[in-house]
Tab-separated table of C-alpha atoms in Angstrom:
chain	number	residue	atom	x	y	z
A	13	MET	CA	-51.942	60.247	36.732
A	14	GLU	CA	-49.245	59.963	33.902
A	15	VAL	CA	-46.568	59.617	36.183
A	16	PHE	CA	-48.237	56.763	38.084
A	17	MET	CA	-48.701	55.385	34.983
A	18	LYS	CA	-45.222	55.431	33.836
A	19	LEU	CA	-44.423	53.575	36.933
A	20	LEU	CA	-46.604	50.689	35.664
A	21	GLU	CA	-45.215	50.887	32.026
A	22	ASN	CA	-43.286	47.864	32.565
A	23	PHE	CA	-46.043	45.495	33.599
A	24	GLN	CA	-47.025	45.504	29.741
A	25	TYR	CA	-43.859	43.903	28.798
A	26	ILE	CA	-44.136	40.833	30.981
A	27	GLN	CA	-44.835	37.558	29.298
A	28	TRP	CA	-45.795	33.855	30.250
A	29	GLN	CA	-42.130	33.108	28.790
A	30	HIS	CA	-40.399	35.506	31.693
A	31	VAL	CA	-42.777	34.368	34.177
A	32	ALA	CA	-41.655	30.456	33.358
A	33	MET	CA	-38.012	31.409	33.610
A	34	TRP	CA	-38.777	33.388	36.759
A	35	VAL	CA	-40.046	29.621	38.076
A	36	ILE	CA	-36.861	27.934	36.653
A	37	GLY	CA	-34.642	30.614	38.574
A	38	GLY	CA	-36.535	30.126	41.492
A	39	ILE	CA	-36.262	26.346	41.185
A	40	LEU	CA	-32.406	26.609	40.820
A	41	ILE	CA	-32.229	28.786	43.870
A	42	TYR	CA	-34.451	26.464	46.134
A	43	MET	CA	-31.943	23.559	44.840
A	44	ALA	CA	-29.295	25.723	46.444
A	45	VAL	CA	-30.292	27.122	49.464
A	46	ALA	CA	-32.896	24.090	50.917
A	47	LYS	CA	-30.954	21.504	49.510
A	48	GLU	CA	-27.734	22.624	49.284
A	49	MET	CA	-26.865	21.123	45.645
A	50	GLU	CA	-23.810	22.590	44.159
A	51	PRO	CA	-25.137	26.264	45.769
A	52	THR	CA	-22.149	28.272	44.437
A	53	LEU	CA	-23.310	28.068	40.915
A	54	LEU	CA	-26.948	27.102	41.159
A	55	LEU	CA	-27.506	29.871	43.062
A	56	PRO	CA	-26.124	32.607	40.927
A	57	MET	CA	-27.401	30.871	37.867
A	58	GLY	CA	-30.754	30.827	39.296
A	59	PHE	CA	-30.805	34.515	40.032
A	60	GLY	CA	-29.054	35.299	36.874
A	61	ALA	CA	-31.916	33.606	34.857
A	62	ILE	CA	-34.363	35.814	36.911
A	63	LEU	CA	-32.300	39.006	35.862
A	64	MET	CA	-32.209	38.137	32.479
A	65	ASN	CA	-35.798	37.450	32.286
A	66	LEU	CA	-37.282	40.982	33.686
A	67	PRO	CA	-39.174	43.160	31.317
A	68	VAL	CA	-37.212	46.037	30.443
A	69	ALA	CA	-38.083	48.821	28.067
A	70	GLU	CA	-35.190	48.451	25.745
A	71	VAL	CA	-33.218	44.989	25.500
A	72	GLY	CA	-29.596	45.295	26.294
A	73	THR	CA	-29.584	48.195	28.808
A	74	GLY	CA	-28.409	47.948	32.592
A	75	VAL	CA	-27.902	44.409	34.149
A	76	GLN	CA	-28.825	42.548	30.719
A	77	ALA	CA	-25.946	44.456	29.073
A	78	VAL	CA	-23.596	43.854	32.034
A	79	ILE	CA	-24.256	40.016	31.810
A	80	ASN	CA	-23.810	39.854	28.664
A	81	ALA	CA	-20.406	41.801	28.798
A	82	LEU	CA	-19.465	39.417	31.545
A	83	PHE	CA	-20.502	36.294	29.008
A	84	SER	CA	-18.509	37.917	25.979
A	85	ILE	CA	-15.173	38.348	28.096
A	86	GLY	CA	-15.556	35.301	30.367
A	87	ILE	CA	-16.861	32.661	27.790
A	88	ASP	CA	-16.726	34.083	24.138
A	89	TYR	CA	-13.566	35.464	24.588
A	90	HIS	CA	-10.645	32.442	24.604
A	91	GLU	CA	-13.115	30.757	27.416
A	92	LEU	CA	-11.558	32.412	30.249
A	93	PHE	CA	-13.606	31.722	33.442
A	94	PRO	CA	-13.615	27.876	32.617
A	95	LEU	CA	-9.944	27.744	32.265
A	96	LEU	CA	-9.293	30.092	35.299
A	97	LEU	CA	-11.750	27.862	37.418
A	98	PHE	CA	-9.591	24.926	36.706
A	99	VAL	CA	-6.604	26.780	38.010
A	100	GLY	CA	-8.461	26.460	41.419
A	101	ILE	CA	-9.502	23.025	41.306
A	102	GLY	CA	-6.048	21.655	40.274
A	103	ALA	CA	-4.972	23.073	43.352
A	104	MET	CA	-7.530	21.333	45.445
A	105	ILE	CA	-6.823	18.325	44.215
A	106	ASP	CA	-4.359	15.641	46.013
A	107	PHE	CA	-3.313	13.052	43.570
A	108	GLY	CA	-1.403	11.391	46.108
A	109	PRO	CA	-3.679	8.008	46.588
A	110	LEU	CA	-4.050	7.538	42.711
A	111	LEU	CA	-0.410	8.123	42.281
A	112	SER	CA	0.289	5.261	44.678
A	113	ASN	CA	-2.080	2.764	42.626
A	114	PRO	CA	-1.920	4.412	39.383
A	115	LYS	CA	-4.124	1.531	37.739
A	116	MET	CA	-7.069	3.044	39.223
A	117	MET	CA	-7.150	5.572	36.022
A	118	ILE	CA	-8.532	2.470	33.861
A	119	PHE	CA	-11.848	3.167	35.786
A	120	GLY	CA	-11.755	6.944	35.203
A	121	ALA	CA	-11.182	6.056	31.426
A	122	ALA	CA	-13.959	3.326	31.589
A	123	ALA	CA	-16.635	6.071	33.157
A	124	GLN	CA	-16.289	8.323	30.173
A	125	PHE	CA	-18.145	5.762	28.154
A	126	GLY	CA	-21.324	7.756	29.112
A	127	ILE	CA	-19.963	10.852	27.050
A	128	PHE	CA	-19.768	9.183	23.768
A	129	PHE	CA	-22.747	6.636	24.249
A	130	THR	CA	-24.697	10.049	24.512
A	131	LEU	CA	-22.809	11.282	21.679
A	132	PHE	CA	-24.270	8.650	19.388
A	133	VAL	CA	-27.840	9.045	20.974
A	134	ALA	CA	-27.863	12.748	20.575
A	135	SER	CA	-26.943	12.709	16.916
A	136	ILE	CA	-30.432	11.079	16.298
A	137	PHE	CA	-32.070	14.082	17.869
A	138	PHE	CA	-30.036	16.741	16.735
A	139	PRO	CA	-29.101	17.817	13.012
A	140	GLU	CA	-25.919	19.147	13.973
A	141	LEU	CA	-23.383	16.955	15.046
A	142	LYS	CA	-21.327	19.566	17.281
A	143	ASP	CA	-24.564	19.964	19.348
A	144	ALA	CA	-24.760	16.133	19.944
A	145	ALA	CA	-21.442	16.394	21.038
A	146	SER	CA	-21.855	19.437	23.315
A	147	ILE	CA	-24.438	17.710	25.104
A	148	ALA	CA	-22.961	14.361	25.343
A	149	ILE	CA	-19.934	16.294	27.406
A	150	ILE	CA	-22.561	16.646	29.856
A	151	GLY	CA	-21.447	13.190	31.138
A	152	ALA	CA	-18.250	14.623	32.053
A	153	ALA	CA	-19.588	15.640	34.998
A	154	ASP	CA	-17.509	18.872	34.850
A	155	GLY	CA	-18.742	22.267	34.361
A	156	PRO	CA	-15.709	23.975	33.174
A	157	THR	CA	-14.835	21.212	30.548
A	158	ALA	CA	-18.872	21.194	29.261
A	159	ILE	CA	-18.928	25.063	28.898
A	160	TYR	CA	-15.062	24.730	27.010
A	161	VAL	CA	-16.210	22.011	24.638
A	162	ALA	CA	-19.540	23.667	23.979
A	163	LYS	CA	-18.452	26.675	23.544
A	164	MET	CA	-15.320	25.648	21.656
A	165	LEU	CA	-17.654	23.558	19.184
A	166	GLY	CA	-19.960	26.467	18.949
A	167	SER	CA	-22.685	24.907	20.552
A	168	ASN	CA	-26.433	26.690	20.025
A	169	TYR	CA	-27.065	25.210	23.422
A	170	ILE	CA	-24.769	26.299	25.814
A	171	ALA	CA	-27.030	27.171	28.714
A	172	PRO	CA	-29.288	24.184	28.795
A	173	ILE	CA	-25.975	22.319	28.712
A	174	MET	CA	-24.399	24.475	31.659
A	175	VAL	CA	-27.883	23.936	33.564
A	176	ALA	CA	-27.856	20.243	32.839
A	177	ALA	CA	-24.099	19.766	33.737
A	178	TYR	CA	-24.295	21.455	37.144
A	179	SER	CA	-27.804	20.146	38.062
A	180	TYR	CA	-26.583	16.497	37.506
A	181	MET	CA	-23.324	17.246	39.186
A	182	ALA	CA	-25.409	18.086	42.645
A	183	LEU	CA	-27.823	15.306	42.075
A	184	VAL	CA	-24.977	12.673	42.029
A	185	PRO	CA	-25.972	11.327	45.384
A	186	LEU	CA	-29.394	10.790	43.976
A	187	VAL	CA	-28.671	9.756	40.674
A	188	GLN	CA	-25.602	6.990	41.048
A	189	PRO	CA	-26.838	4.777	44.032
A	190	PRO	CA	-29.761	3.271	42.235
A	191	VAL	CA	-27.625	2.674	38.886
A	192	ILE	CA	-25.150	1.021	41.050
A	193	ARG	CA	-27.314	-1.045	42.709
A	194	LEU	CA	-28.702	-2.269	39.286
A	195	CYS	CA	-25.439	-3.255	38.054
A	196	THR	CA	-24.073	-5.113	41.334
A	197	THR	CA	-24.737	-8.018	43.325
A	198	LYS	CA	-25.257	-7.563	46.962
A	199	LYS	CA	-21.779	-10.237	47.077
A	200	GLU	CA	-20.029	-7.654	44.911
A	201	ARG	CA	-20.929	-4.738	47.248
A	202	LEU	CA	-19.498	-6.576	50.137
A	203	ILE	CA	-16.201	-6.871	48.726
A	204	LYS	CA	-13.535	-5.430	51.102
A	205	MET	CA	-10.398	-3.746	49.383
A	206	LYS	CA	-7.180	-3.466	51.416
A	207	TYR	CA	-5.512	-0.079	50.964
A	208	GLU	CA	-2.059	-0.287	50.598
A	209	GLY	CA	-0.847	3.307	50.603
A	210	LYS	CA	2.470	3.782	49.253
A	211	ASP	CA	4.372	6.608	49.938
A	212	VAL	CA	5.096	9.047	46.978
A	213	SER	CA	7.846	10.879	46.635
A	214	ARG	CA	7.395	14.515	46.418
A	215	THR	CA	9.484	14.520	43.360
A	216	THR	CA	6.720	12.369	41.566
A	217	LYS	CA	4.028	14.676	42.818
A	218	ILE	CA	5.936	18.014	41.539
A	219	LEU	CA	6.449	15.943	37.780
A	220	PHE	CA	3.195	14.591	37.548
A	221	PRO	CA	1.217	17.824	36.546
A	222	ILE	CA	4.002	18.600	34.304
A	223	VAL	CA	4.125	14.934	32.750
A	224	VAL	CA	0.493	14.656	32.178
A	225	THR	CA	0.343	17.994	30.433
A	226	MET	CA	3.033	16.897	27.920
A	227	ILE	CA	1.265	13.533	27.407
A	228	VAL	CA	-1.955	15.239	26.801
A	229	ALA	CA	-0.334	17.506	24.591
A	230	VAL	CA	0.873	14.648	22.528
A	231	PHE	CA	-2.091	12.791	22.134
A	232	ALA	CA	-5.297	15.300	22.452
A	233	PRO	CA	-3.775	18.955	21.721
A	234	ASP	CA	-7.216	20.203	21.999
A	235	ALA	CA	-7.243	19.259	25.565
A	236	VAL	CA	-4.301	21.166	26.592
A	237	ALA	CA	-5.685	24.467	27.647
A	238	LEU	CA	-8.031	22.449	30.000
A	239	ILE	CA	-5.501	20.005	31.155
A	240	GLY	CA	-2.909	22.937	31.506
A	241	PHE	CA	-4.717	24.937	33.692
A	242	LEU	CA	-5.561	21.951	35.693
A	243	MET	CA	-2.193	20.791	36.326
A	244	PHE	CA	-0.860	24.116	37.003
A	245	GLY	CA	-2.992	24.713	39.800
A	246	ASN	CA	-1.847	21.238	40.945
A	247	LEU	CA	1.708	22.181	40.602
A	248	LEU	CA	1.235	25.255	42.751
A	249	ARG	CA	-0.315	22.933	45.450
A	250	GLU	CA	2.518	20.250	45.104
A	251	CYS	CA	5.451	22.403	44.705
A	252	GLY	CA	5.668	23.386	48.056
A	253	VAL	CA	7.114	26.966	47.906
A	254	THR	CA	3.859	28.640	46.400
A	255	ASN	CA	1.723	27.956	49.343
A	256	SER	CA	0.237	31.563	49.374
A	257	LEU	CA	-0.759	31.314	45.459
A	258	SER	CA	-2.098	27.654	45.727
A	259	ASP	CA	-4.441	29.159	48.801
A	260	THR	CA	-5.232	31.797	46.667
A	261	ALA	CA	-6.138	29.668	43.834
A	262	GLN	CA	-8.368	27.275	45.799
A	263	ASN	CA	-9.990	29.966	47.538
A	264	VAL	CA	-10.439	33.550	46.143
A	265	LEU	CA	-9.692	32.616	42.729
A	266	ALA	CA	-11.977	29.758	42.749
A	267	ASN	CA	-14.753	31.546	44.361
A	268	LEU	CA	-14.633	34.442	42.482
A	269	ILE	CA	-14.660	33.022	39.201
A	270	THR	CA	-17.348	30.715	40.563
A	271	ILE	CA	-19.742	33.592	40.906
A	272	PHE	CA	-19.343	35.230	37.927
A	273	LEU	CA	-19.329	31.908	35.871
A	274	GLY	CA	-22.349	31.217	37.639
A	275	ILE	CA	-24.249	34.669	36.843
A	276	THR	CA	-22.572	34.795	33.501
A	277	ILE	CA	-24.072	31.535	31.916
A	278	ALA	CA	-27.481	33.195	32.643
A	279	ALA	CA	-26.669	35.513	29.730
A	280	ARG	CA	-28.122	32.363	27.439
A	281	MET	CA	-31.083	32.091	29.756
A	282	ARG	CA	-33.360	34.377	28.303
A	283	ALA	CA	-36.590	32.718	27.513
A	284	GLU	CA	-36.393	32.756	23.732
A	285	GLU	CA	-33.375	30.686	23.689
A	286	PHE	CA	-34.066	28.150	26.977
A	287	LEU	CA	-37.592	27.623	26.674
A	288	GLN	CA	-37.506	25.108	23.642
A	289	ILE	CA	-38.128	21.535	23.467
A	290	GLU	CA	-34.591	20.820	22.821
A	291	THR	CA	-33.784	22.063	26.257
A	292	LEU	CA	-36.111	18.999	27.618
A	293	ILE	CA	-34.136	16.490	25.523
A	294	ILE	CA	-30.764	18.018	26.575
A	295	MET	CA	-31.759	17.655	30.113
A	296	GLY	CA	-33.381	14.001	29.191
A	297	LEU	CA	-29.773	13.098	27.517
A	298	GLY	CA	-28.018	14.497	30.176
A	299	LEU	CA	-29.281	11.872	32.498
A	300	VAL	CA	-28.563	9.106	30.108
A	301	ALA	CA	-24.859	10.325	29.910
A	302	PHE	CA	-24.513	10.201	33.786
A	303	VAL	CA	-26.237	6.957	33.959
A	304	VAL	CA	-24.309	5.394	31.437
A	305	ASP	CA	-20.773	6.934	32.642
A	306	THR	CA	-21.546	5.318	36.218
A	307	MET	CA	-22.312	1.938	34.684
A	308	GLY	CA	-19.389	1.840	32.368
A	309	GLY	CA	-16.983	2.232	35.210
A	310	VAL	CA	-18.729	-0.459	37.175
A	311	MET	CA	-18.891	-2.834	34.353
A	312	ILE	CA	-15.177	-2.574	34.025
A	313	ALA	CA	-14.338	-3.398	37.434
A	314	LYS	CA	-16.779	-6.397	37.210
A	315	LEU	CA	-14.738	-7.297	33.825
A	316	MET	CA	-11.394	-7.053	35.587
A	317	ASN	CA	-12.825	-9.671	38.478
A	318	LEU	CA	-13.377	-12.227	35.980
A	319	PHE	CA	-9.328	-12.371	35.610
A	320	LEU	CA	-8.784	-11.435	39.317
A	321	PRO	CA	-8.024	-14.198	41.897
A	322	GLU	CA	-10.174	-14.368	45.229
A	323	GLY	CA	-9.056	-11.866	47.504
A	324	LYS	CA	-7.801	-9.474	45.057
A	325	LYS	CA	-11.206	-8.459	43.642
A	326	LEU	CA	-12.407	-5.062	43.211
A	327	ASN	CA	-15.221	-3.866	44.607
A	328	PRO	CA	-17.277	-2.872	41.445
A	329	MET	CA	-19.098	0.057	43.258
A	330	ILE	CA	-15.272	2.080	42.976
A	331	GLY	CA	-15.730	2.443	39.286
A	332	ALA	CA	-18.871	4.414	39.413
A	333	ALA	CA	-16.540	6.739	40.864
A	334	GLY	CA	-14.845	7.804	37.525
A	335	ILE	CA	-16.949	10.555	36.796
A	336	SER	CA	-15.576	13.651	37.270
A	337	ALA	CA	-17.707	15.048	40.400
A	338	PHE	CA	-14.836	15.278	42.650
A	339	PRO	CA	-15.402	14.602	45.735
A	340	MET	CA	-19.145	13.880	45.714
A	341	SER	CA	-18.853	10.860	43.751
A	342	GLY	CA	-15.799	9.275	45.836
A	343	ARG	CA	-17.886	9.967	49.109
A	344	VAL	CA	-21.156	8.374	47.435
A	345	VAL	CA	-19.327	5.079	46.479
A	346	HIS	CA	-17.408	5.044	50.184
A	347	LYS	CA	-21.198	5.589	51.879
A	348	MET	CA	-22.509	2.959	49.938
A	349	GLY	CA	-19.466	0.639	50.998
A	350	LEU	CA	-20.369	1.622	54.550
A	351	GLU	CA	-23.917	1.024	54.388
A	352	GLU	CA	-23.433	-2.591	52.816
A	353	ASP	CA	-20.718	-3.279	55.793
A	354	SER	CA	-19.768	-0.653	58.310
A	355	SER	CA	-16.177	-2.025	58.171
A	356	ASN	CA	-15.450	-1.730	54.561
A	357	PHE	CA	-13.740	1.495	53.983
A	358	LEU	CA	-13.452	2.290	49.954
A	359	LEU	CA	-12.805	6.045	50.706
A	360	MET	CA	-9.291	5.870	49.603
A	361	HIS	CA	-9.847	3.769	46.217
A	362	SER	CA	-12.837	5.690	45.107
A	363	ILE	CA	-11.301	9.195	45.642
A	364	SER	CA	-8.326	7.560	43.628
A	365	VAL	CA	-10.463	6.782	41.000
A	366	ASN	CA	-12.585	9.948	41.287
A	367	VAL	CA	-9.413	12.286	40.641
A	368	SER	CA	-8.539	9.894	37.739
A	369	GLY	CA	-11.975	10.702	36.264
A	370	GLN	CA	-11.150	14.399	36.625
A	371	ILE	CA	-8.204	13.768	34.102
A	372	ALA	CA	-10.173	11.282	31.918
A	373	SER	CA	-13.173	13.976	31.421
A	374	VAL	CA	-10.601	16.478	30.535
A	375	ILE	CA	-8.876	14.245	27.961
A	376	ALA	CA	-12.395	12.821	26.778
A	377	GLY	CA	-13.337	16.870	25.793
A	378	GLY	CA	-9.972	17.131	24.243
A	379	LEU	CA	-10.701	13.927	22.244
A	380	ILE	CA	-14.087	15.138	21.074
A	381	LEU	CA	-12.779	18.329	20.098
A	382	ALA	CA	-10.059	16.720	18.200
A	383	LEU	CA	-12.433	14.433	16.389
A	384	MET	CA	-15.078	16.871	15.731
A	385	GLY	CA	-12.559	19.354	14.021
A	386	GLY	CA	-14.434	20.987	11.272
A	387	LYS	CA	-17.781	18.991	11.629
B	2	MET	CA	-55.257	4.744	17.772
B	3	HIS	CA	-53.977	2.213	14.963
B	4	ASN	CA	-52.955	5.463	12.681
B	5	TRP	CA	-51.613	7.364	15.424
B	6	ILE	CA	-49.345	4.408	16.349
B	7	VAL	CA	-48.332	4.035	12.319
B	8	ASN	CA	-47.847	7.710	11.973
B	9	LEU	CA	-45.376	7.682	14.950
B	10	GLY	CA	-43.789	4.733	13.642
B	11	ASP	CA	-43.154	6.157	10.285
B	12	SER	CA	-41.669	9.453	11.571
B	13	ILE	CA	-39.449	7.429	13.805
B	14	LEU	CA	-38.140	5.549	10.579
B	15	ARG	CA	-37.884	8.767	8.660
B	16	LEU	CA	-36.025	10.401	11.529
B	17	PHE	CA	-33.506	7.337	11.594
B	18	SER	CA	-33.108	7.439	7.684
B	19	GLU	CA	-32.275	11.469	7.977
B	20	ARG	CA	-29.799	10.865	10.466
B	21	SER	CA	-28.279	7.762	9.192
B	22	ALA	CA	-25.386	9.757	8.139
B	23	ASN	CA	-25.107	11.663	11.496
B	24	MET	CA	-25.404	8.239	13.334
B	25	GLY	CA	-22.588	6.723	11.263
B	26	GLU	CA	-20.115	9.690	12.205
B	27	ALA	CA	-20.945	9.710	15.662
B	28	LEU	CA	-20.267	5.845	15.681
B	29	LYS	CA	-16.822	6.341	14.223
B	30	ILE	CA	-16.381	9.258	17.165
B	31	VAL	CA	-17.258	6.489	19.566
B	32	GLY	CA	-14.918	4.253	18.547
B	33	VAL	CA	-11.803	6.039	17.965
B	34	GLY	CA	-12.759	8.453	20.877
B	35	MET	CA	-13.006	5.559	23.637
B	36	LEU	CA	-9.597	3.673	22.204
B	37	GLY	CA	-8.210	7.353	22.558
B	38	ILE	CA	-9.079	7.717	26.091
B	39	PHE	CA	-7.630	3.972	26.819
B	40	VAL	CA	-4.285	5.031	25.147
B	41	VAL	CA	-3.563	8.254	26.751
B	42	MET	CA	-4.554	7.026	30.368
B	43	GLY	CA	-2.150	4.164	29.780
B	44	ALA	CA	0.422	6.119	28.728
B	45	ILE	CA	0.058	8.179	31.856
B	46	ILE	CA	-0.117	5.132	33.971
B	47	LEU	CA	3.218	3.544	32.835
B	48	THR	CA	5.110	7.190	33.013
B	49	VAL	CA	3.580	7.494	36.719
B	50	GLN	CA	4.841	3.726	37.344
B	51	LEU	CA	7.798	4.871	36.137
B	52	LEU	CA	8.192	8.033	37.985
B	53	ASN	CA	7.281	6.224	41.061
B	54	LYS	CA	9.986	3.622	40.636
B	55	LEU	CA	12.352	6.511	39.921
B	56	GLY	CA	11.213	8.087	43.185
B	57	SER	CA	11.555	5.133	45.172
B	58	ARG	CA	15.195	4.156	44.124
B	59	LYS	CA	16.511	7.566	45.567
């Protein structure tokens, strides 16, 4: 009988908060599997949330100790995982369309307005500005940047920030279209843009990652780690002599780090840390950041159209692709263009803007770190 | 009902006055941050255009 009771010992430690976290973990897994929304991240995060909230006789043993150790190595210690992931992301990106029309970078810059707007709004709800800034960076629509900035600022809310950042990245096809329709007229959505794909030399493609890293180092040194690793990955891709390294970075490295990152974030998804009213506020503010980012990009395109002649006007929808959710946002805008007019191919323009958003979001993160220094 | 609305309004006003310094700091970061992004991206745009010109000459 005693032996049998020993088997049931752990039931006494189950609390409603654990069950709530199992439900949250289950929702993340459902979003990943059934809806195929960012499955590579939401699945490990969801399962990790369940693992971290299983009742154990002693906290800090077994699986929870391992996840905590992964967190220490991969995130606490010099933000290793997000930086390594950026090598893989850089190797995946083709900056060619952007390099053939670099003015598209303006939309990437404008689409970061949501980050700063949300920082202002979050400063009302959170007494520590570092938390407001960490929450605002959700608007970067860039998981590694969000983790990096939140960790560097020492935010108390890294787990909800991560969950919000990756969840909203997965929800881009749901969040962006209504906002874009709200900010544009039918006539504007029907504007056709010709794509004049100029050839970009191999030298330019090789020099671009080096030059961008150096420019960012001068103006936003706090972003050098992020941009440096991103551009290193891109250089591996573009130099043409390290194809095996580029393939490894895009596939094995990216997947490996993604597995560890997803489950490691769960280290901060223990019920006592996660189940707070602030988590709901953070999810709400994250949505605000995404919405205002989208509006920022669209509005700058509409503003530019005031000065452009007929025939050269921009389809303002492409501005919405300036968030860093690559390539999803670019594809969403292209799809919306096709829905309005099946002969309107916006893909090359929207992807150009989308990749510029990747660079701009990293710069925004670096600027926030620089401006927050010591706050 | 009236008391509830008045209490809510008081709470909101108190929150704003407590956080006014925070909001001021945040506004400064907003202004400088947005300007900074455009400056950096502008520098990158100009550099890429220069690289394209040099690349096309060859």
